Coordinates of C-alpha atoms (C1' of nucleotides) in Angstrom, one line a residue:
Chain A
M1 CA 95.3 79.1 123.5
S2 CA 95.3 82.8 123.2
K3 CA 98.4 84.1 125.4
K4 CA 98.5 88.0 126.1
V5 CA 99.4 89.8 123.2
R6 CA 103.1 91.9 123.5
V7 CA 104.4 92.6 121.1
R8 CA 108.7 94.1 120.8
F9 CA 110.3 96.7 118.8
A10 CA 113.9 95.9 118.0
P11 CA 116.2 98.9 116.8
S12 CA 119.3 98.5 117.5
P13 CA 121.7 102.2 118.3
T14 CA 123.5 102.5 115.5
G15 CA 121.9 105.7 113.9
G16 CA 119.3 107.3 113.4
L17 CA 115.0 106.3 113.2
H18 CA 114.3 106.5 109.2
L19 CA 110.8 106.5 108.1
G20 CA 110.4 102.2 107.8
G21 CA 111.7 101.8 112.0
V22 CA 108.7 104.4 112.7
R23 CA 106.2 102.7 110.6
T24 CA 107.5 99.2 112.4
V25 CA 106.7 100.6 115.5
L26 CA 103.3 102.1 114.9
Y27 CA 102.4 98.8 113.7
N28 CA 103.1 96.8 116.4
Y29 CA 102.0 100.1 118.7
L30 CA 98.8 99.9 117.2
F31 CA 98.4 95.8 117.0
A32 CA 99.1 95.8 120.8
K33 CA 97.0 97.9 121.6
K34 CA 94.0 97.4 119.6
H35 CA 94.8 93.8 121.2
G36 CA 94.9 94.9 124.8
G37 CA 98.5 94.2 125.1
D38 CA 102.0 95.7 126.1
F39 CA 104.5 97.5 123.4
I40 CA 108.0 96.5 124.4
V41 CA 111.3 98.4 123.5
R42 CA 114.4 96.4 123.3
V43 CA 117.8 97.2 122.7
E44 CA 119.6 95.0 119.9
D45 CA 123.3 96.3 121.0
T46 CA 125.2 93.0 120.4
D47 CA 127.5 94.7 117.4
Q48 CA 129.8 96.9 119.8
S49 CA 131.7 97.8 116.7
R50 CA 128.4 99.7 115.8
Y51 CA 127.4 101.1 118.4
V52 CA 127.4 104.3 117.9
P53 CA 126.8 106.6 121.5
G54 CA 123.6 109.3 121.7
A55 CA 121.0 106.5 118.8
E56 CA 119.5 104.4 121.9
E57 CA 118.5 107.9 123.3
Y58 CA 117.3 109.6 119.9
I59 CA 115.5 106.1 119.0
F60 CA 113.1 106.9 122.6
D61 CA 113.2 110.7 121.3
C62 CA 111.7 109.8 118.0
L63 CA 109.1 107.3 119.7
R64 CA 107.9 110.3 122.3
W65 CA 107.1 112.1 119.5
C66 CA 105.7 109.6 117.7
G67 CA 103.6 109.7 121.0
L68 CA 104.1 105.9 120.3
E69 CA 105.4 105.1 124.5
P70 CA 106.5 102.0 125.1
D71 CA 105.2 99.8 127.7
E72 CA 108.0 98.3 128.4
S73 CA 112.0 99.3 127.5
V74 CA 115.0 100.3 129.2
Q75 CA 112.9 103.7 129.7
H76 CA 109.9 102.6 130.8
G77 CA 111.3 99.1 133.5
G78 CA 109.0 96.0 133.7
S79 CA 109.6 92.5 134.9
F80 CA 111.4 91.3 131.3
G81 CA 114.4 93.0 131.5
P82 CA 117.2 94.0 131.4
Y83 CA 115.8 95.4 127.7
R84 CA 119.4 96.2 126.3
Q85 CA 120.7 92.5 125.3
S86 CA 124.0 93.4 125.5
E87 CA 123.0 93.1 129.5
R88 CA 121.8 90.0 128.7
K89 CA 124.9 88.3 127.4
P90 CA 125.0 85.2 129.9
I91 CA 121.7 84.4 128.5
Y92 CA 122.1 82.8 125.3
R93 CA 125.2 80.8 126.0
T94 CA 123.1 78.3 128.3
Y95 CA 120.8 78.5 125.1
A96 CA 123.7 78.0 122.1
E97 CA 125.2 75.3 124.2
K98 CA 122.1 73.5 124.5
L99 CA 122.1 73.0 120.8
I100 CA 125.3 71.8 121.1
E101 CA 124.2 68.8 122.8
Q102 CA 121.0 68.9 120.8
G103 CA 123.6 68.4 117.6
D104 CA 121.2 71.1 116.5
A105 CA 124.5 73.3 116.7
Y106 CA 127.8 72.7 116.5
Y107 CA 131.7 74.8 117.5
A108 CA 133.4 75.9 113.9
F109 CA 137.1 77.6 114.6
D110 CA 137.6 78.9 111.7
T111 CA 139.4 82.6 111.4
P112 CA 138.7 85.2 110.0
G113 CA 140.7 84.3 107.0
E114 CA 139.9 81.0 106.2
L115 CA 136.6 82.2 105.7
E116 CA 137.2 84.1 103.2
S117 CA 139.6 81.8 101.6
M118 CA 137.0 79.1 101.5
R119 CA 134.3 81.6 100.0
E120 CA 137.6 82.7 97.1
N121 CA 138.1 78.9 97.0
Y122 CA 134.9 78.2 96.3
K123 CA 133.4 80.6 94.1
T124 CA 132.4 79.5 90.5
E125 CA 130.4 81.6 87.9
Q126 CA 127.8 79.7 89.2
N127 CA 128.1 80.4 92.9
P128 CA 129.6 83.6 93.2
S129 CA 129.0 83.7 97.3
P130 CA 129.3 80.4 99.0
Q131 CA 128.0 79.9 102.2
Y132 CA 128.7 78.0 105.4
D133 CA 125.9 75.2 104.6
H134 CA 126.3 71.5 104.3
T135 CA 128.3 71.5 101.9
L136 CA 131.1 72.7 102.9
R137 CA 130.8 72.7 106.8
L138 CA 132.6 69.5 106.2
K139 CA 135.8 71.1 104.9
M140 CA 135.8 73.8 107.5
R141 CA 137.8 73.3 111.2
N142 CA 134.4 72.6 113.7
S143 CA 133.6 70.6 116.1
L144 CA 131.7 67.9 113.3
T145 CA 135.0 67.5 111.4
L146 CA 137.2 67.8 114.3
S147 CA 137.9 64.5 116.8
K148 CA 136.1 65.2 120.2
E149 CA 140.0 65.4 121.7
E150 CA 140.7 68.4 119.7
V151 CA 137.5 70.3 120.1
D152 CA 137.9 70.2 123.7
S153 CA 142.1 71.4 123.5
L154 CA 141.1 74.3 121.6
L155 CA 137.6 74.9 123.6
T156 CA 139.9 74.6 127.5
D157 CA 143.0 76.9 125.2
G158 CA 140.6 79.4 124.6
T159 CA 140.3 79.6 121.1
P160 CA 138.5 81.8 119.3
H161 CA 135.0 80.2 118.3
V162 CA 131.7 81.2 116.9
I163 CA 128.8 78.6 117.5
R164 CA 126.7 77.6 113.7
I165 CA 124.0 76.3 113.2
N166 CA 123.6 73.2 111.9
M167 CA 120.8 73.0 109.0
P168 CA 119.6 69.5 108.1
G169 CA 120.9 69.7 103.7
T170 CA 116.4 68.5 103.5
G171 CA 113.8 68.9 103.7
T172 CA 111.2 72.1 104.1
I173 CA 110.7 74.5 106.6
A174 CA 107.2 76.3 106.2
F175 CA 105.3 79.4 108.3
N176 CA 102.7 81.0 108.8
D177 CA 103.0 85.0 107.7
M178 CA 100.2 87.2 108.9
I179 CA 100.4 89.5 105.9
R180 CA 101.9 86.8 102.9
G181 CA 100.4 83.8 104.4
E182 CA 102.3 80.9 104.0
V183 CA 105.5 80.4 103.1
S184 CA 108.8 77.7 102.5
F185 CA 112.3 77.7 102.2
D186 CA 113.7 74.4 101.1
M187 CA 116.1 73.5 104.8
S188 CA 119.4 73.2 102.3
T189 CA 119.4 76.5 100.8
V190 CA 119.8 78.1 104.0
D191 CA 123.5 78.5 105.7
D192 CA 124.8 77.9 109.0
K193 CA 124.8 81.0 110.6
V194 CA 126.4 82.1 113.6
L195 CA 124.6 81.5 116.7
L196 CA 127.1 83.1 118.9
K197 CA 129.8 85.3 118.1
A198 CA 133.7 84.8 119.1
D199 CA 133.4 87.5 121.8
G200 CA 130.4 86.0 123.5
M201 CA 127.8 87.5 122.0
P202 CA 124.8 86.3 120.2
T203 CA 123.9 87.7 117.1
Y204 CA 120.3 88.9 116.4
H205 CA 118.9 85.3 115.2
L206 CA 120.1 84.1 118.4
A207 CA 119.7 86.6 120.1
V208 CA 116.0 87.8 118.5
V209 CA 114.7 83.9 119.2
V210 CA 115.9 83.8 123.2
D211 CA 114.7 87.2 123.8
D212 CA 111.2 86.9 122.5
H213 CA 110.3 83.7 124.3
L214 CA 111.9 85.1 127.6
M215 CA 109.8 87.9 127.3
Q216 CA 107.0 86.4 126.2
I217 CA 106.6 88.3 122.7
S218 CA 102.9 86.8 120.9
H219 CA 103.4 88.7 117.8
A220 CA 106.6 89.4 115.8
F221 CA 106.7 92.1 113.2
R222 CA 109.6 93.4 111.3
G223 CA 110.8 94.7 108.1
E224 CA 110.2 92.5 104.9
E225 CA 114.2 92.5 104.7
W226 CA 114.0 89.5 107.7
L227 CA 112.2 87.3 105.3
P228 CA 115.5 85.6 105.1
S229 CA 116.8 84.5 107.7
A230 CA 113.1 83.2 109.1
P231 CA 113.9 80.0 108.9
V232 CA 117.3 79.7 110.4
H233 CA 114.2 81.3 113.5
V234 CA 111.7 78.9 113.0
R235 CA 114.1 76.4 113.2
L236 CA 115.5 78.1 116.6
W237 CA 111.9 78.0 117.8
E238 CA 111.4 74.0 117.2
K239 CA 114.8 73.0 119.0
L240 CA 114.9 75.4 121.8
F241 CA 111.1 76.1 122.8
G242 CA 108.8 74.1 120.5
R243 CA 107.1 75.2 117.5
D244 CA 103.6 75.8 119.3
A245 CA 105.6 78.2 121.8
M246 CA 106.4 80.2 118.1
P247 CA 105.0 83.9 117.7
Q248 CA 103.0 84.7 115.1
W249 CA 105.0 86.6 112.9
A250 CA 104.4 89.4 110.3
H251 CA 107.1 90.4 107.8
L252 CA 106.4 94.0 107.2
P253 CA 106.8 95.6 103.1
L254 CA 108.9 97.9 102.7
I255 CA 108.9 101.4 102.3
L256 CA 111.1 101.9 100.0
G257 CA 112.7 105.6 97.8
P258 CA 113.2 106.5 94.4
S259 CA 115.4 104.1 93.8
G260 CA 114.5 101.1 96.0
K261 CA 115.6 101.0 99.6
L262 CA 115.5 104.0 101.2
S263 CA 118.9 105.2 102.3
K264 CA 120.3 108.4 104.9
R265 CA 121.4 109.7 101.8
D266 CA 118.3 109.5 99.9
G267 CA 117.1 112.1 101.6
A268 CA 119.9 114.3 100.9
K269 CA 120.0 113.9 97.4
Y270 CA 115.7 113.2 96.9
G271 CA 114.9 116.7 98.7
F272 CA 112.8 114.8 101.7
P273 CA 113.5 113.4 105.0
V274 CA 113.8 109.9 105.7
F275 CA 114.4 110.0 109.1
A276 CA 111.8 110.8 112.4
M277 CA 114.3 113.8 113.9
N278 CA 117.0 115.1 112.9
W279 CA 120.1 112.7 113.8
T280 CA 123.8 113.9 114.4
D281 CA 126.2 111.0 113.8
P282 CA 128.9 111.9 116.8
K283 CA 132.2 110.7 114.8
T284 CA 131.8 112.9 112.2
G285 CA 129.5 115.6 112.7
E286 CA 126.8 115.6 109.6
T287 CA 123.3 116.2 110.7
V288 CA 120.8 114.1 108.7
E289 CA 117.7 116.0 108.5
G290 CA 113.9 115.1 110.0
F291 CA 110.6 115.5 109.7
R292 CA 110.0 116.8 112.8
E293 CA 112.7 119.6 111.9
R294 CA 111.1 119.5 108.4
G295 CA 107.5 121.3 109.6
F296 CA 105.9 118.1 109.9
L297 CA 102.9 117.8 112.8
P298 CA 103.7 113.9 115.0
E299 CA 99.6 113.1 114.0
A300 CA 100.8 113.8 110.6
F301 CA 103.4 111.6 110.4
I302 CA 101.9 109.0 112.2
N303 CA 98.8 109.4 109.9
L304 CA 100.8 108.9 106.5
L305 CA 103.1 106.3 108.0
A306 CA 100.0 104.3 109.0
M307 CA 98.6 104.9 105.4
L308 CA 102.1 103.8 103.6
G309 CA 100.8 99.8 103.8
W310 CA 97.8 99.6 105.1
N311 CA 94.4 100.9 104.9
D312 CA 90.9 100.1 106.8
G313 CA 89.2 98.9 103.4
T314 CA 87.4 102.3 103.3
E315 CA 88.0 105.5 101.8
K316 CA 89.0 107.4 105.1
E317 CA 92.7 108.4 105.0
I318 CA 92.8 111.6 107.9
F319 CA 92.6 109.1 111.2
Y320 CA 93.2 110.0 114.5
M321 CA 95.9 107.7 116.8
E322 CA 92.4 106.2 118.8
E323 CA 90.2 106.0 115.4
L324 CA 94.2 104.1 114.0
I325 CA 93.6 101.6 117.3
E326 CA 90.4 101.0 116.5
A327 CA 90.2 100.2 112.6
F328 CA 93.9 98.3 112.7
S329 CA 94.6 94.9 111.5
M330 CA 97.4 92.9 110.2
E331 CA 95.5 91.2 107.5
R332 CA 95.2 94.3 105.7
V333 CA 98.0 95.7 105.2
H334 CA 99.5 95.6 101.7
S335 CA 102.7 92.4 100.9
A336 CA 103.9 95.2 98.4
G337 CA 106.9 97.6 99.0
A338 CA 105.8 101.4 98.5
K339 CA 107.5 103.9 97.6
F340 CA 107.9 107.1 99.7
D341 CA 105.7 110.2 97.6
Y342 CA 106.9 113.5 99.6
E343 CA 104.4 115.2 98.1
K344 CA 101.5 113.1 99.8
A345 CA 103.2 113.5 102.7
K346 CA 102.7 116.9 102.9
W347 CA 99.0 116.9 102.4
F348 CA 98.6 114.7 105.1
N349 CA 100.8 117.2 107.1
H350 CA 99.2 120.6 105.5
A351 CA 95.4 118.5 106.6
W352 CA 96.7 118.4 109.7
I353 CA 97.6 121.5 110.4
Q354 CA 94.2 122.4 109.6
R355 CA 92.5 120.5 111.8
V356 CA 94.7 120.3 114.7
P357 CA 93.4 123.5 117.2
V358 CA 95.0 126.5 117.0
E359 CA 95.6 127.4 120.3
G360 CA 98.7 124.5 120.0
L361 CA 99.3 124.7 116.5
A362 CA 100.1 128.6 118.1
M363 CA 102.1 127.3 120.2
R364 CA 104.7 124.9 118.0
V365 CA 104.7 127.6 115.6
E366 CA 106.3 129.9 117.8
K367 CA 108.7 127.6 118.8
S368 CA 109.5 127.2 115.6
L369 CA 109.5 130.9 115.1
G370 CA 112.0 131.6 117.6
G371 CA 112.3 135.0 119.8
L372 CA 109.1 137.1 118.7
E373 CA 107.8 140.0 120.3
G374 CA 104.2 141.0 121.8
L375 CA 102.6 137.7 120.1
G376 CA 99.3 138.2 121.6
S377 CA 97.5 138.1 118.7
L378 CA 99.6 134.9 117.0
E379 CA 96.8 132.6 117.4
K380 CA 94.2 135.2 115.5
I381 CA 97.6 135.4 112.5
V382 CA 98.3 131.6 112.8
G383 CA 94.8 131.2 112.0
L384 CA 94.4 133.5 109.0
V385 CA 97.1 131.7 107.2
K386 CA 97.1 128.1 108.5
D387 CA 95.1 127.6 105.1
R388 CA 98.3 128.0 103.1
C389 CA 100.9 126.5 105.1
H390 CA 102.2 122.8 104.5
L391 CA 104.7 122.5 106.7
L392 CA 105.2 124.2 110.1
T393 CA 108.2 126.2 108.4
D394 CA 106.2 127.1 105.8
F395 CA 104.4 130.2 109.2
A396 CA 107.7 131.8 109.1
E397 CA 108.0 132.8 105.9
Q398 CA 103.7 133.4 105.4
T399 CA 103.3 135.7 108.8
S400 CA 107.1 137.3 108.6
Y401 CA 105.2 141.2 107.4
F402 CA 102.9 140.5 110.7
F403 CA 106.3 141.4 112.7
E404 CA 108.4 143.3 110.7
Y405 CA 108.6 145.9 107.9
P406 CA 108.2 143.6 104.5
K407 CA 112.0 142.4 104.2
T408 CA 111.2 143.2 100.0
V409 CA 108.0 145.7 98.5
D410 CA 107.3 144.1 95.1
V411 CA 106.6 148.1 94.1
A412 CA 106.9 147.1 89.9
A413 CA 103.6 145.3 90.6
I414 CA 102.2 148.1 90.7
Q415 CA 104.5 151.0 90.2
P416 CA 103.3 151.0 86.1
K417 CA 99.8 151.9 86.9
W418 CA 100.9 154.6 89.2
N419 CA 98.9 158.3 89.6
E420 CA 97.9 161.2 90.9
A421 CA 94.5 160.0 91.8
K422 CA 96.0 156.9 93.9
T423 CA 98.5 159.2 95.2
D424 CA 95.0 160.9 96.2
F425 CA 93.7 158.5 97.3
F426 CA 96.0 156.7 99.6
R427 CA 96.6 159.9 101.8
T428 CA 93.1 160.4 102.2
L429 CA 92.9 156.9 103.4
M430 CA 95.4 157.8 105.6
Q431 CA 93.5 160.3 107.0
R432 CA 90.4 159.0 107.3
Y433 CA 91.5 155.9 108.7
E434 CA 93.1 157.9 111.6
T435 CA 90.0 158.9 112.1
L436 CA 87.8 155.8 112.4
A437 CA 85.8 154.6 114.7
E438 CA 86.7 150.9 115.0
W439 CA 89.1 149.4 113.8
T440 CA 88.2 145.9 112.2
A441 CA 88.6 144.6 109.4
I442 CA 85.0 145.4 108.4
E443 CA 85.1 148.8 109.7
L444 CA 88.6 149.3 107.3
E445 CA 86.7 147.8 104.2
T446 CA 83.7 150.1 104.4
S447 CA 86.0 153.3 105.3
F448 CA 88.5 151.6 101.9
K449 CA 85.4 151.3 99.3
S450 CA 83.5 154.5 99.9
L451 CA 86.2 156.3 100.1
A452 CA 86.8 154.6 96.7
D453 CA 83.6 155.6 95.7
E454 CA 83.7 159.4 96.1
K455 CA 87.2 159.1 94.2
A456 CA 84.9 157.4 91.1
I457 CA 88.6 155.3 91.5
K458 CA 87.3 151.2 90.8
P459 CA 88.0 149.5 94.5
G460 CA 90.5 146.6 92.0
E461 CA 92.5 149.8 90.7
L462 CA 93.4 150.0 95.0
M463 CA 93.3 147.1 96.5
L464 CA 96.3 145.3 95.0
P465 CA 98.6 148.8 95.7
L466 CA 97.5 148.2 99.3
R467 CA 98.4 144.0 99.7
I468 CA 101.4 145.4 98.1
M469 CA 102.0 147.9 100.9
L470 CA 100.9 146.1 104.0
V471 CA 102.8 142.7 102.5
G472 CA 105.0 143.4 100.0
G473 CA 103.7 140.8 98.1
K474 CA 101.3 139.0 96.4
F475 CA 99.9 136.8 98.6
G476 CA 98.4 136.1 102.1
P477 CA 94.8 136.6 103.0
G478 CA 92.8 139.0 103.0
V479 CA 94.4 143.0 102.9
F480 CA 91.7 144.2 105.9
D481 CA 91.9 140.9 108.1
I482 CA 95.8 142.0 107.4
A483 CA 95.1 145.6 108.5
D484 CA 93.2 144.8 111.5
I485 CA 95.6 142.7 112.9
L486 CA 98.1 144.7 112.5
G487 CA 97.0 148.0 113.8
K488 CA 96.5 151.2 113.1
E489 CA 99.7 153.3 113.7
E490 CA 101.6 150.3 111.4
T491 CA 98.6 150.1 109.4
I492 CA 99.9 153.9 108.3
R493 CA 102.9 154.0 108.3
R494 CA 103.2 151.5 105.5
I495 CA 100.2 153.2 103.6
E496 CA 102.7 156.5 104.0
V497 CA 105.7 154.6 103.4
L498 CA 105.1 153.9 99.9
T499 CA 102.7 156.3 99.2
A500 CA 105.7 159.1 99.4
Q501 CA 108.2 156.6 97.9
L502 CA 105.8 156.0 94.2
T503 CA 104.8 159.6 94.7
N504 CA 108.6 160.9 94.1
N505 CA 109.3 158.8 91.3
Chain B
rG1 C1' 124.5 83.8 90.2
rG2 C1' 121.1 81.3 94.0
rC3 C1' 117.3 81.7 97.5
rC4 C1' 112.4 85.2 99.3
rC5 C1' 108.9 88.0 98.0
rG6 C1' 106.2 91.2 95.7
rU7 C1' 103.5 93.4 90.2
rU8 C1' 96.2 97.8 89.8
rC9 C1' 96.5 105.5 87.2
rG10 C1' 102.9 109.2 87.5
rU11 C1' 102.6 108.2 93.0
rC12 C1' 99.7 105.6 97.6
rU13 C1' 95.7 102.2 96.7
rA14 C1' 89.7 99.6 96.7
rA15 C1' 87.5 96.0 94.5
rG16 C1' 89.7 88.5 98.1
rG17 C1' 85.5 85.0 90.1
rG18 C1' 80.4 88.6 88.0
rC19 C1' 78.1 96.5 87.4
rU20 C1' 81.2 101.9 82.8
rA21 C1' 87.7 98.8 87.6
rG22 C1' 86.9 103.4 92.6
rG23 C1' 89.0 107.0 95.4
rA24 C1' 93.7 109.7 97.4
rC25 C1' 98.2 112.5 95.8
rA26 C1' 100.7 115.3 92.1
rC27 C1' 99.0 117.3 86.7
rC28 C1' 95.1 119.7 83.6
rA29 C1' 90.6 122.3 83.1
rC30 C1' 86.6 125.7 85.1
rC31 C1' 84.5 127.8 88.9
rC32 C1' 85.5 130.6 93.9
rU33 C1' 88.7 134.9 94.9
rU34 C1' 89.6 142.5 93.3
rU35 C1' 96.4 139.3 95.7
rC36 C1' 98.6 134.2 96.3
rA37 C1' 96.8 129.7 98.5
rC38 C1' 92.4 127.6 100.4
rG39 C1' 88.0 124.7 98.6
rG40 C1' 85.0 123.3 95.0
rU41 C1' 83.7 120.9 90.3
rG42 C1' 85.3 118.3 86.0
rG43 C1' 89.7 115.7 83.1
rU44 C1' 93.4 113.0 81.8
rG45 C1' 95.9 108.2 83.3
rA46 C1' 95.9 101.1 85.5
rU47 C1' 95.1 95.9 85.5
rA48 C1' 103.1 93.5 83.4
rC49 C1' 103.2 89.9 79.7
rG50 C1' 101.5 84.5 78.1
rG51 C1' 99.2 80.6 78.5
rG52 C1' 95.5 77.8 81.6
rU53 C1' 90.7 76.8 84.9
rU54 C1' 85.7 79.1 83.9
rC55 C1' 79.3 80.8 81.9
rG56 C1' 82.3 84.8 83.7
rA57 C1' 89.5 86.4 85.6
rA58 C1' 92.7 92.5 88.7
rU59 C1' 90.5 88.2 91.3
rC60 C1' 92.6 81.3 91.2
rC61 C1' 97.2 77.9 89.0
rC62 C1' 101.3 77.5 85.3
rG63 C1' 105.4 80.2 82.8
rU64 C1' 108.0 84.9 81.2
rA65 C1' 109.8 89.7 82.1
rC66 C1' 110.2 93.5 85.7
rG67 C1' 110.9 95.3 90.1
rG68 C1' 112.7 94.9 95.7
rG69 C1' 115.1 92.5 99.8
rC70 C1' 119.3 88.7 101.6
rU71 C1' 123.6 85.8 100.5
rA72 C1' 128.4 89.1 107.5
rC73 C1' 131.4 86.3 114.1
rC74 C1' 125.7 93.3 110.8
rA75 C1' 120.9 94.4 112.7

RNA sequence: GGCCCGUUCGUCUAAGGGCUAGGACACCACCCUUUCACGGUGGUGAUACGGGUUCGAAUCCCGUACGGGCUACCA
């Protein structure tokens, strides 16, 4: 039975989209495209208490920036909608009640307070967090312990209740994970998860199974943090739609921060972003930085995420999206969690800055530089300095002296060795440059060196002063290339300014 | 505590019974560069531990340790 490949990413719109989330999207996307399938984004907004305005839109913006456009979603349409679970609310109850009829679920009327006291009462040293499971459910208020009449009257009275899965107290449940192979659980250790909440909304457990079925999902990929609840989902599949219809699971390894699971705090704490794009919490107004704003190219971001836990078996590390699609396979995903290495991330970005066509790069740099005048030569400038930029934001610093007189001038680097002969040299140089036939890097250098020769000064003595005059510091590409771009007027002006200053001192 | 997953250089990983355990990032050295980078060459550096199975184990099995995840009417 080879049904069409259909995969989904199912975020809940509660905040920023972090590294692990994007990588889950990426692996879904790559798998779908590789097999000519569909990539669906389904919004899991069943917890209205955690709903954050703007988060849904933000997630789609992130996907767009990454170049991971869904085939079906709230924004893209499709014939399996609605793609927002809150809009599918009536669907879920039917399935929950079907389970009750089959004896695979039951109504539970316990109040939050009662649940709390249960956890308190049955807490022991050995078992610090007692579960609502086969050992305790007969001590609670539910349709297994109450008479049918009581249950009926509670229901007709509209008493708040939930529906819980009835997990067997014995037996094992196992399934085959595409990354981990067979994973099995003792069913007695799995608790009776709530399927339908008191407000009528499904929990993740019910919703994911029902929607994966209704949307004909063939492969379900999600983070490893879901592995412990997989037996619940497998059980639901068995009881609702049959085990044969169940998608193939793959639980992706976690991306870890310097200490454990990646949290948004890690960014601030360890100095690297965790979100794809800047995320501003609408309540607190607090903004958490994103990779985009930090100066990452989406190509690099995708590339580095792909390599975090996967490789194609060769030593190739730089991949275009098309190459990733071609090479990707879930079986080659590493099963262990990966610690995120920001230094390596920067290396990827540097590599991509060198790879991306310079026209496009210049445009993106222009955006991040903002409001610069007369940028006819920006492409030339960007091409000249891109070697030394790891982040798009590095360009600001690396190119600033092309647009304005250097903010700081490291006079101290040349002051001690300054003398009359140098003053003389630069005064003459200005005259030579004034009448130079062609203002090109080669001409500038030739003229410079022959003058040095005439004055019997080693060029090495003069190169640094010239650089300091033009750039302000000991950095940047070749001085004559810089002078070439700076143009005659500005070059001579900068030589003049510093020569005068050094002479007067 | 219980359950589940995992464990190869500091980090990401390759090697799915058989060459001196390979590569990348980072680090160090040298070269290139009349600046700073880029780049090039080389170097330091790992199979968590203990038992098995086998002629032979990073690889298969068991145990221990360590790490991570889950343990909500959150996803």
